[in-house]
Tab-separated table of N, CA and C and ligand atoms in Angstrom:
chain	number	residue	atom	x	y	z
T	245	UNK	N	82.583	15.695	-75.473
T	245	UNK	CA	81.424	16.251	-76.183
T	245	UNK	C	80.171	16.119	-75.319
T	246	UNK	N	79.667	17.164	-74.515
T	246	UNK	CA	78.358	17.415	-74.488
T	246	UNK	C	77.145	16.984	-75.189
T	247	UNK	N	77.420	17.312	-76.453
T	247	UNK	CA	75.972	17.264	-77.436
T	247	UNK	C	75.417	15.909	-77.572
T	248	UNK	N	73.966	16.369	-76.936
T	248	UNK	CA	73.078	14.832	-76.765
T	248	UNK	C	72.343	14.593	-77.825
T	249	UNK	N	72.454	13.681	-79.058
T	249	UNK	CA	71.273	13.454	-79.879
T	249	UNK	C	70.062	13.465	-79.369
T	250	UNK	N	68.934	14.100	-79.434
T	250	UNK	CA	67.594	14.126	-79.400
T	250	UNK	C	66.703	13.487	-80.535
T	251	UNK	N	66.156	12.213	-79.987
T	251	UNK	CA	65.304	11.335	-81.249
T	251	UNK	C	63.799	11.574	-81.010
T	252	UNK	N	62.885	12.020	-81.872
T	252	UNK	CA	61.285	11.977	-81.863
T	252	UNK	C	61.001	10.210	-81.648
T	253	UNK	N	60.076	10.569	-80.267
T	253	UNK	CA	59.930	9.069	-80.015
T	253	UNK	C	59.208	8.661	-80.737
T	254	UNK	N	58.399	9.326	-81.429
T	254	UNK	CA	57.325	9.091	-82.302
T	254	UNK	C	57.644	8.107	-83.947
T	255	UNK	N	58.436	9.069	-84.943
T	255	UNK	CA	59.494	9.135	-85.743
T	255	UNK	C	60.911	8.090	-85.725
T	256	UNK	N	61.046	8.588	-85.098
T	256	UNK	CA	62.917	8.836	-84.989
T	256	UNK	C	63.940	9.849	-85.883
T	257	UNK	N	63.395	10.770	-85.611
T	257	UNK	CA	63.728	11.587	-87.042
T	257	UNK	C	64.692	12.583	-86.017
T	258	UNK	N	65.684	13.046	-85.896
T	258	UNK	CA	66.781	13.842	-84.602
T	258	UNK	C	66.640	15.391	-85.877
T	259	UNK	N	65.481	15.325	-86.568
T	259	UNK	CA	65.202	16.588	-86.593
T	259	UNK	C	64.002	17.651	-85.290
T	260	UNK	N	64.773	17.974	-84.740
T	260	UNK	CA	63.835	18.642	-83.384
T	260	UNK	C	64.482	19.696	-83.066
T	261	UNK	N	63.480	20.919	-83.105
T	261	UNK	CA	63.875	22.008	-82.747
T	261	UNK	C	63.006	22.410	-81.229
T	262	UNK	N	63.959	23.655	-80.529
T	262	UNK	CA	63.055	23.923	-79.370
T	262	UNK	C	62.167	24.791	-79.333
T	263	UNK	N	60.735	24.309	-78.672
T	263	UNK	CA	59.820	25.006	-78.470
T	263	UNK	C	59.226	24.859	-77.291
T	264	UNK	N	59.560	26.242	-77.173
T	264	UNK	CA	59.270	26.641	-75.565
T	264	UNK	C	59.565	25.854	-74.395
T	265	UNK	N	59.170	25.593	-73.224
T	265	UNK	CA	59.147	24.659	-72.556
T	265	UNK	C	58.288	24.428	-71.315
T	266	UNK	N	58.259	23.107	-70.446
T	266	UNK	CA	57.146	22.869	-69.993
T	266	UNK	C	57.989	22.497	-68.527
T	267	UNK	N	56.961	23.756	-67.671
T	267	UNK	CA	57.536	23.308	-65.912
T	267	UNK	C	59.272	23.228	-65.959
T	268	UNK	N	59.662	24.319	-66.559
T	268	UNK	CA	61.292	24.452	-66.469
T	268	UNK	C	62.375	23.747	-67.795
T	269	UNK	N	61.344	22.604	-67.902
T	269	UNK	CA	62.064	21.202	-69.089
T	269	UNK	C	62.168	21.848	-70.458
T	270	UNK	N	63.022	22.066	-71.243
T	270	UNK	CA	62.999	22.584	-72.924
T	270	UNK	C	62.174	21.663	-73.415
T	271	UNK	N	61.362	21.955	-74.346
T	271	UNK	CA	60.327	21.092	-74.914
T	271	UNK	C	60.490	20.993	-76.578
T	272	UNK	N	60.623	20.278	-76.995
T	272	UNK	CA	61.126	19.960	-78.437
T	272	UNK	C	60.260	19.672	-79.488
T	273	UNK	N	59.966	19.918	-80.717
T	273	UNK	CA	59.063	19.643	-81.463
T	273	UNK	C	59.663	18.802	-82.936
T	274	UNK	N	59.383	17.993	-83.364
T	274	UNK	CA	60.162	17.059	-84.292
T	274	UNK	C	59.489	17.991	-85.575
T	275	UNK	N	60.605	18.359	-86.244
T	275	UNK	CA	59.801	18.853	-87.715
T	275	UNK	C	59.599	18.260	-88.292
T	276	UNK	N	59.538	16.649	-88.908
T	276	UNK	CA	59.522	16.038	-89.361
T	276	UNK	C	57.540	15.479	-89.394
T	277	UNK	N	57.774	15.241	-88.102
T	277	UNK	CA	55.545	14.692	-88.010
T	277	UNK	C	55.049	15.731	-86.946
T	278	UNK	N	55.988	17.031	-86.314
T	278	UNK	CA	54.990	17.105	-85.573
T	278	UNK	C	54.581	17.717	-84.254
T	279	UNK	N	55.251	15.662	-83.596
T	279	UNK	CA	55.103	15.817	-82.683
T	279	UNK	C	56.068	16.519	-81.506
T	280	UNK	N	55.559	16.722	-80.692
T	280	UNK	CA	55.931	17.505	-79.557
T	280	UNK	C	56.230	16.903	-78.219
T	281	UNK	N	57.632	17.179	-77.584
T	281	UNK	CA	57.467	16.597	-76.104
T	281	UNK	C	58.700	17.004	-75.508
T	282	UNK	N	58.482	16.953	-74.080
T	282	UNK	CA	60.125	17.142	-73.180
T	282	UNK	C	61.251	16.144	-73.843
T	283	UNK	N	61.312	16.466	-74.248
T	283	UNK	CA	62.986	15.171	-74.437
T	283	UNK	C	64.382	15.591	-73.680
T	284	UNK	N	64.566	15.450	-72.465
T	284	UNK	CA	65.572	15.840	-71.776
T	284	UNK	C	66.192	14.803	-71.219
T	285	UNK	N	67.404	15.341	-71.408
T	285	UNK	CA	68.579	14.261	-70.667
T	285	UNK	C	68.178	13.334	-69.096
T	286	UNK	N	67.757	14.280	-68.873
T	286	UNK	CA	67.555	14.144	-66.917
T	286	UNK	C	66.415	12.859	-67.002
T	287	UNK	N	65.558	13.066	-68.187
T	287	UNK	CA	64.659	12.388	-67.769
T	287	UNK	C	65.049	10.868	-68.097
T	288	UNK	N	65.922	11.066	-69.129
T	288	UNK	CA	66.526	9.356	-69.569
T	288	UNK	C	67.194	9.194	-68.052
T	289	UNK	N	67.837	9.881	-67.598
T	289	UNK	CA	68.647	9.549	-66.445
T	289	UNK	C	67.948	8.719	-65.472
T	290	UNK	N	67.016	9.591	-64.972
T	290	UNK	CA	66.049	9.381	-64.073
T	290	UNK	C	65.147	7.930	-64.851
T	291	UNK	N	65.227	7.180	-65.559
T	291	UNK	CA	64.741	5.964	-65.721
T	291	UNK	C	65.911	5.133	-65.674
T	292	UNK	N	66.647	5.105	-65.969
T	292	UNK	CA	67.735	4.215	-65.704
T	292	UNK	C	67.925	4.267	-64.015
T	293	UNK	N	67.891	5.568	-63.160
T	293	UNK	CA	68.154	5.426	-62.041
T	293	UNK	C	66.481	4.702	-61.075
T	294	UNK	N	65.681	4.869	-61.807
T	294	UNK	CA	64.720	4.052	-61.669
T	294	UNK	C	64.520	2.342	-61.788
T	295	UNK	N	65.264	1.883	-63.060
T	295	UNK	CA	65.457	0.565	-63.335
T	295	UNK	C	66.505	0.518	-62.070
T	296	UNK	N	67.536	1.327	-61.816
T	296	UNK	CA	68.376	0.640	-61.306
T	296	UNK	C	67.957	0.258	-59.069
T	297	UNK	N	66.900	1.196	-59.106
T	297	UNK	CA	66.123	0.778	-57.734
T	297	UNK	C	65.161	-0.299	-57.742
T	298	UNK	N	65.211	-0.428	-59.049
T	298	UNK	CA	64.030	-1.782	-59.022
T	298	UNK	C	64.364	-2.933	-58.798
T	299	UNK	N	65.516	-2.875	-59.425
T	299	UNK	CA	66.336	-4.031	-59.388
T	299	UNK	C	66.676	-3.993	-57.921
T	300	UNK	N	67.627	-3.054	-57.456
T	300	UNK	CA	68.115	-3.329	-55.801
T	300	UNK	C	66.670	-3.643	-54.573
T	301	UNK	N	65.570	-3.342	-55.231
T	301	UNK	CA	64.526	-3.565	-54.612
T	301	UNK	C	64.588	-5.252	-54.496
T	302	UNK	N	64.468	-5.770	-55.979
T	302	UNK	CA	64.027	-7.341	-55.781
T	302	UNK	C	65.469	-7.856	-55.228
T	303	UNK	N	66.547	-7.299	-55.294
T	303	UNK	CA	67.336	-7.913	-54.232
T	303	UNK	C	67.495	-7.942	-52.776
T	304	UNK	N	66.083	-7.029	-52.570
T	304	UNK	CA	65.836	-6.913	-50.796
T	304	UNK	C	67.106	-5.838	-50.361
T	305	UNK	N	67.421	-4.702	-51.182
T	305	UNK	CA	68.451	-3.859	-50.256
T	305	UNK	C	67.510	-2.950	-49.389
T	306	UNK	N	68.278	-2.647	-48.227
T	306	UNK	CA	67.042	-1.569	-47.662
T	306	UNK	C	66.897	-0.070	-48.527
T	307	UNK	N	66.107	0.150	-47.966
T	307	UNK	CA	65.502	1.041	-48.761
T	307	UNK	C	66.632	2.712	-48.640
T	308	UNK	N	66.978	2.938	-47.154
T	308	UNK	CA	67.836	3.647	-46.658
T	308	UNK	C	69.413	3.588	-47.782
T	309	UNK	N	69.544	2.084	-48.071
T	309	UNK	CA	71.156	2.034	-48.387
T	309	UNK	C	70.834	2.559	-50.589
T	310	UNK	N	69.304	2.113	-50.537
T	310	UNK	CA	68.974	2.294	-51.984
T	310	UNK	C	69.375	4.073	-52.013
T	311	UNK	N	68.940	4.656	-51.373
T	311	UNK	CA	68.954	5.734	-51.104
T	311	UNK	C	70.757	6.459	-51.424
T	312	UNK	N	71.290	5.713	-50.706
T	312	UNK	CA	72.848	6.297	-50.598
T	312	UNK	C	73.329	5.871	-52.452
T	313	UNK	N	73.296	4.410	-52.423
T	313	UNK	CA	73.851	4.392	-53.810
T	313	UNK	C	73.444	4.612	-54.929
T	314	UNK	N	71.708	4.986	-54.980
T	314	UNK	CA	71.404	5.920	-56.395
T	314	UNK	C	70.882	7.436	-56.317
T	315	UNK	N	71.314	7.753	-55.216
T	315	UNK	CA	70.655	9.306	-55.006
T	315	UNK	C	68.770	9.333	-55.139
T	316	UNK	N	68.442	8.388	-55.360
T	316	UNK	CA	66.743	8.557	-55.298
T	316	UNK	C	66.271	9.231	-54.122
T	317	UNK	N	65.233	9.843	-53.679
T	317	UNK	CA	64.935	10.081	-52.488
T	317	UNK	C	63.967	9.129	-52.062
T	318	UNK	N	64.041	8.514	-51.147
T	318	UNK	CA	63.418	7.560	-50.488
T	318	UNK	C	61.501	8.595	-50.799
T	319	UNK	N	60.847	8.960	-50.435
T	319	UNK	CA	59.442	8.554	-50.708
T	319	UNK	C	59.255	8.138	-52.155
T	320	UNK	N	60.319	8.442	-53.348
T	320	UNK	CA	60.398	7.863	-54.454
T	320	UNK	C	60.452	6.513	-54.892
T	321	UNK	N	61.169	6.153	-54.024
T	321	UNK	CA	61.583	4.235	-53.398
T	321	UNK	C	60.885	3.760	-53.015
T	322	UNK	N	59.762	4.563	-52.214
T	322	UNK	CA	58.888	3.662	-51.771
T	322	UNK	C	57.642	3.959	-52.822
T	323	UNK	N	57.264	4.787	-53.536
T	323	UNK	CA	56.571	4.431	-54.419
T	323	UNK	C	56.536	3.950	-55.366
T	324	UNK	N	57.822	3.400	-55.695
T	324	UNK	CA	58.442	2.086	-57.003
T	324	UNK	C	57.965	0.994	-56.037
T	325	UNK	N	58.310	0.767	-55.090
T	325	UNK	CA	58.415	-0.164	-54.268
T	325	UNK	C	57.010	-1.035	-54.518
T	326	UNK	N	55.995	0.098	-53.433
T	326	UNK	CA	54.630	-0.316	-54.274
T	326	UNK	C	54.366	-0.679	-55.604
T	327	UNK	N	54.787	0.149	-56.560
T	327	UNK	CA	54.331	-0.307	-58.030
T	327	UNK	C	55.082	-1.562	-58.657
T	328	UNK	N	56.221	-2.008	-57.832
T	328	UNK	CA	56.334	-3.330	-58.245
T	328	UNK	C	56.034	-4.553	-57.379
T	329	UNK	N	55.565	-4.080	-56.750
T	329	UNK	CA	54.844	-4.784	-55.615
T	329	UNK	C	53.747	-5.514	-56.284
T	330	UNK	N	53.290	-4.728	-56.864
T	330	UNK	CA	51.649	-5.195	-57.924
T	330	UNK	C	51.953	-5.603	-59.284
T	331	UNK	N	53.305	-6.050	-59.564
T	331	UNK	CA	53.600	-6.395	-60.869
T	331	UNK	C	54.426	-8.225	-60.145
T	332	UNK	N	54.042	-8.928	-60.941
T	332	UNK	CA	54.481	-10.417	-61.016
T	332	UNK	C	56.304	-10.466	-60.958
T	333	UNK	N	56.913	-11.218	-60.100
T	333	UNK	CA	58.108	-11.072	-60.513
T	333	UNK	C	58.660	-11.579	-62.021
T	334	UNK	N	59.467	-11.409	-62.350
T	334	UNK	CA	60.079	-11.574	-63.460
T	334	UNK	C	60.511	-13.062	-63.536
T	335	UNK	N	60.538	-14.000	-64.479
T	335	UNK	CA	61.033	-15.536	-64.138
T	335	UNK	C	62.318	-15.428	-64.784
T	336	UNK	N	63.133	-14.463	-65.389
T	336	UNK	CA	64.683	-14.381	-65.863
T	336	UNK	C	65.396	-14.817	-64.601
T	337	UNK	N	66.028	-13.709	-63.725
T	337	UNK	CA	67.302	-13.830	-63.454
T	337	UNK	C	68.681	-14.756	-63.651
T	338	UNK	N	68.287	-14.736	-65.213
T	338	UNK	CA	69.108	-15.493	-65.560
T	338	UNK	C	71.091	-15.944	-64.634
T	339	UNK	N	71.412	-14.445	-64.677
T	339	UNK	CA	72.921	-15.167	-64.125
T	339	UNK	C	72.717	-14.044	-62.145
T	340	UNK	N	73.188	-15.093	-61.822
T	340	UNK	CA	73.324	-14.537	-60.093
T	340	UNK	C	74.422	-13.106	-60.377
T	341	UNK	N	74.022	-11.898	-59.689
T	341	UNK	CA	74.841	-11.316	-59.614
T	341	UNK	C	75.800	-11.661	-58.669
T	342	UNK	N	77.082	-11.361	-59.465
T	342	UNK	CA	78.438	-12.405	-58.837
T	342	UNK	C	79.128	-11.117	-58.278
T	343	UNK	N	79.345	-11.246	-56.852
T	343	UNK	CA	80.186	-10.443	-56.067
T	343	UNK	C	80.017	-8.877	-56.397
T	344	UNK	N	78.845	-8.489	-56.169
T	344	UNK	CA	78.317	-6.624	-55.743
T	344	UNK	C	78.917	-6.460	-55.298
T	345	UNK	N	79.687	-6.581	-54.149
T	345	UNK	CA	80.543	-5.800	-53.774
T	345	UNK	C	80.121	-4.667	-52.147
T	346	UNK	N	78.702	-4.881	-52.280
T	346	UNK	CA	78.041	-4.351	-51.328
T	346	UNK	C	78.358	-4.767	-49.740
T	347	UNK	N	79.248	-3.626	-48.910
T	347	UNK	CA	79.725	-4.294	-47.818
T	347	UNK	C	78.897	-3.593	-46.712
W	404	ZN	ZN1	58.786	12.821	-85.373
């Protein structure tokens, strides 16, 4: 199954129909309150593939190999890079990642 629930971030109401769209993206409007916005798959994607450079960042991978294993394009990497650069590290890391696998 294809079919992606679409939730009003606003709401949460997965009543949303499409209206029109913005710079290529289908743009969705919640009938419920309203509001209006891109809600597209790609873009959830693209934050998870974001969390997931942030993370290989504070593990010091190079930036080149970040590149191969999340498809980001490196000037993208390096502008996460910066923006967590200016953010405090995190005091979790709770459990060591055990055997990545990264050879
Ligand atoms: Zn709503």
């Amino acid at each position: 199954m294809l079919q992606t629930t679409l939730t009003c971030k606003k709401c949460g109401s997965t009543a949303l129909r499409k209206n029109g769209s913005l710079k290529g993206e289908p743009k969705y409007q919640c009938t419920a309150c309203r509001y209006q916005a891109v809600f597209t798959p790609a873009a959830a994607r693209k934050a998870v593939q974001y969390a997931q450079v942030e993370q290989l960042l504070v593990e010091r991978v190079s930036q080149r190999a970040i590149v191969r294993l999340t498809g980001v394009s490196r000037p993208t990497i390096v502008k996460l890079a910066k923006k967590s650069a200016h953010q405090p590290t995190p005091p979790s890391a709770t459990e060591p990642a055990a055997n990545a696998g990264v050879g």
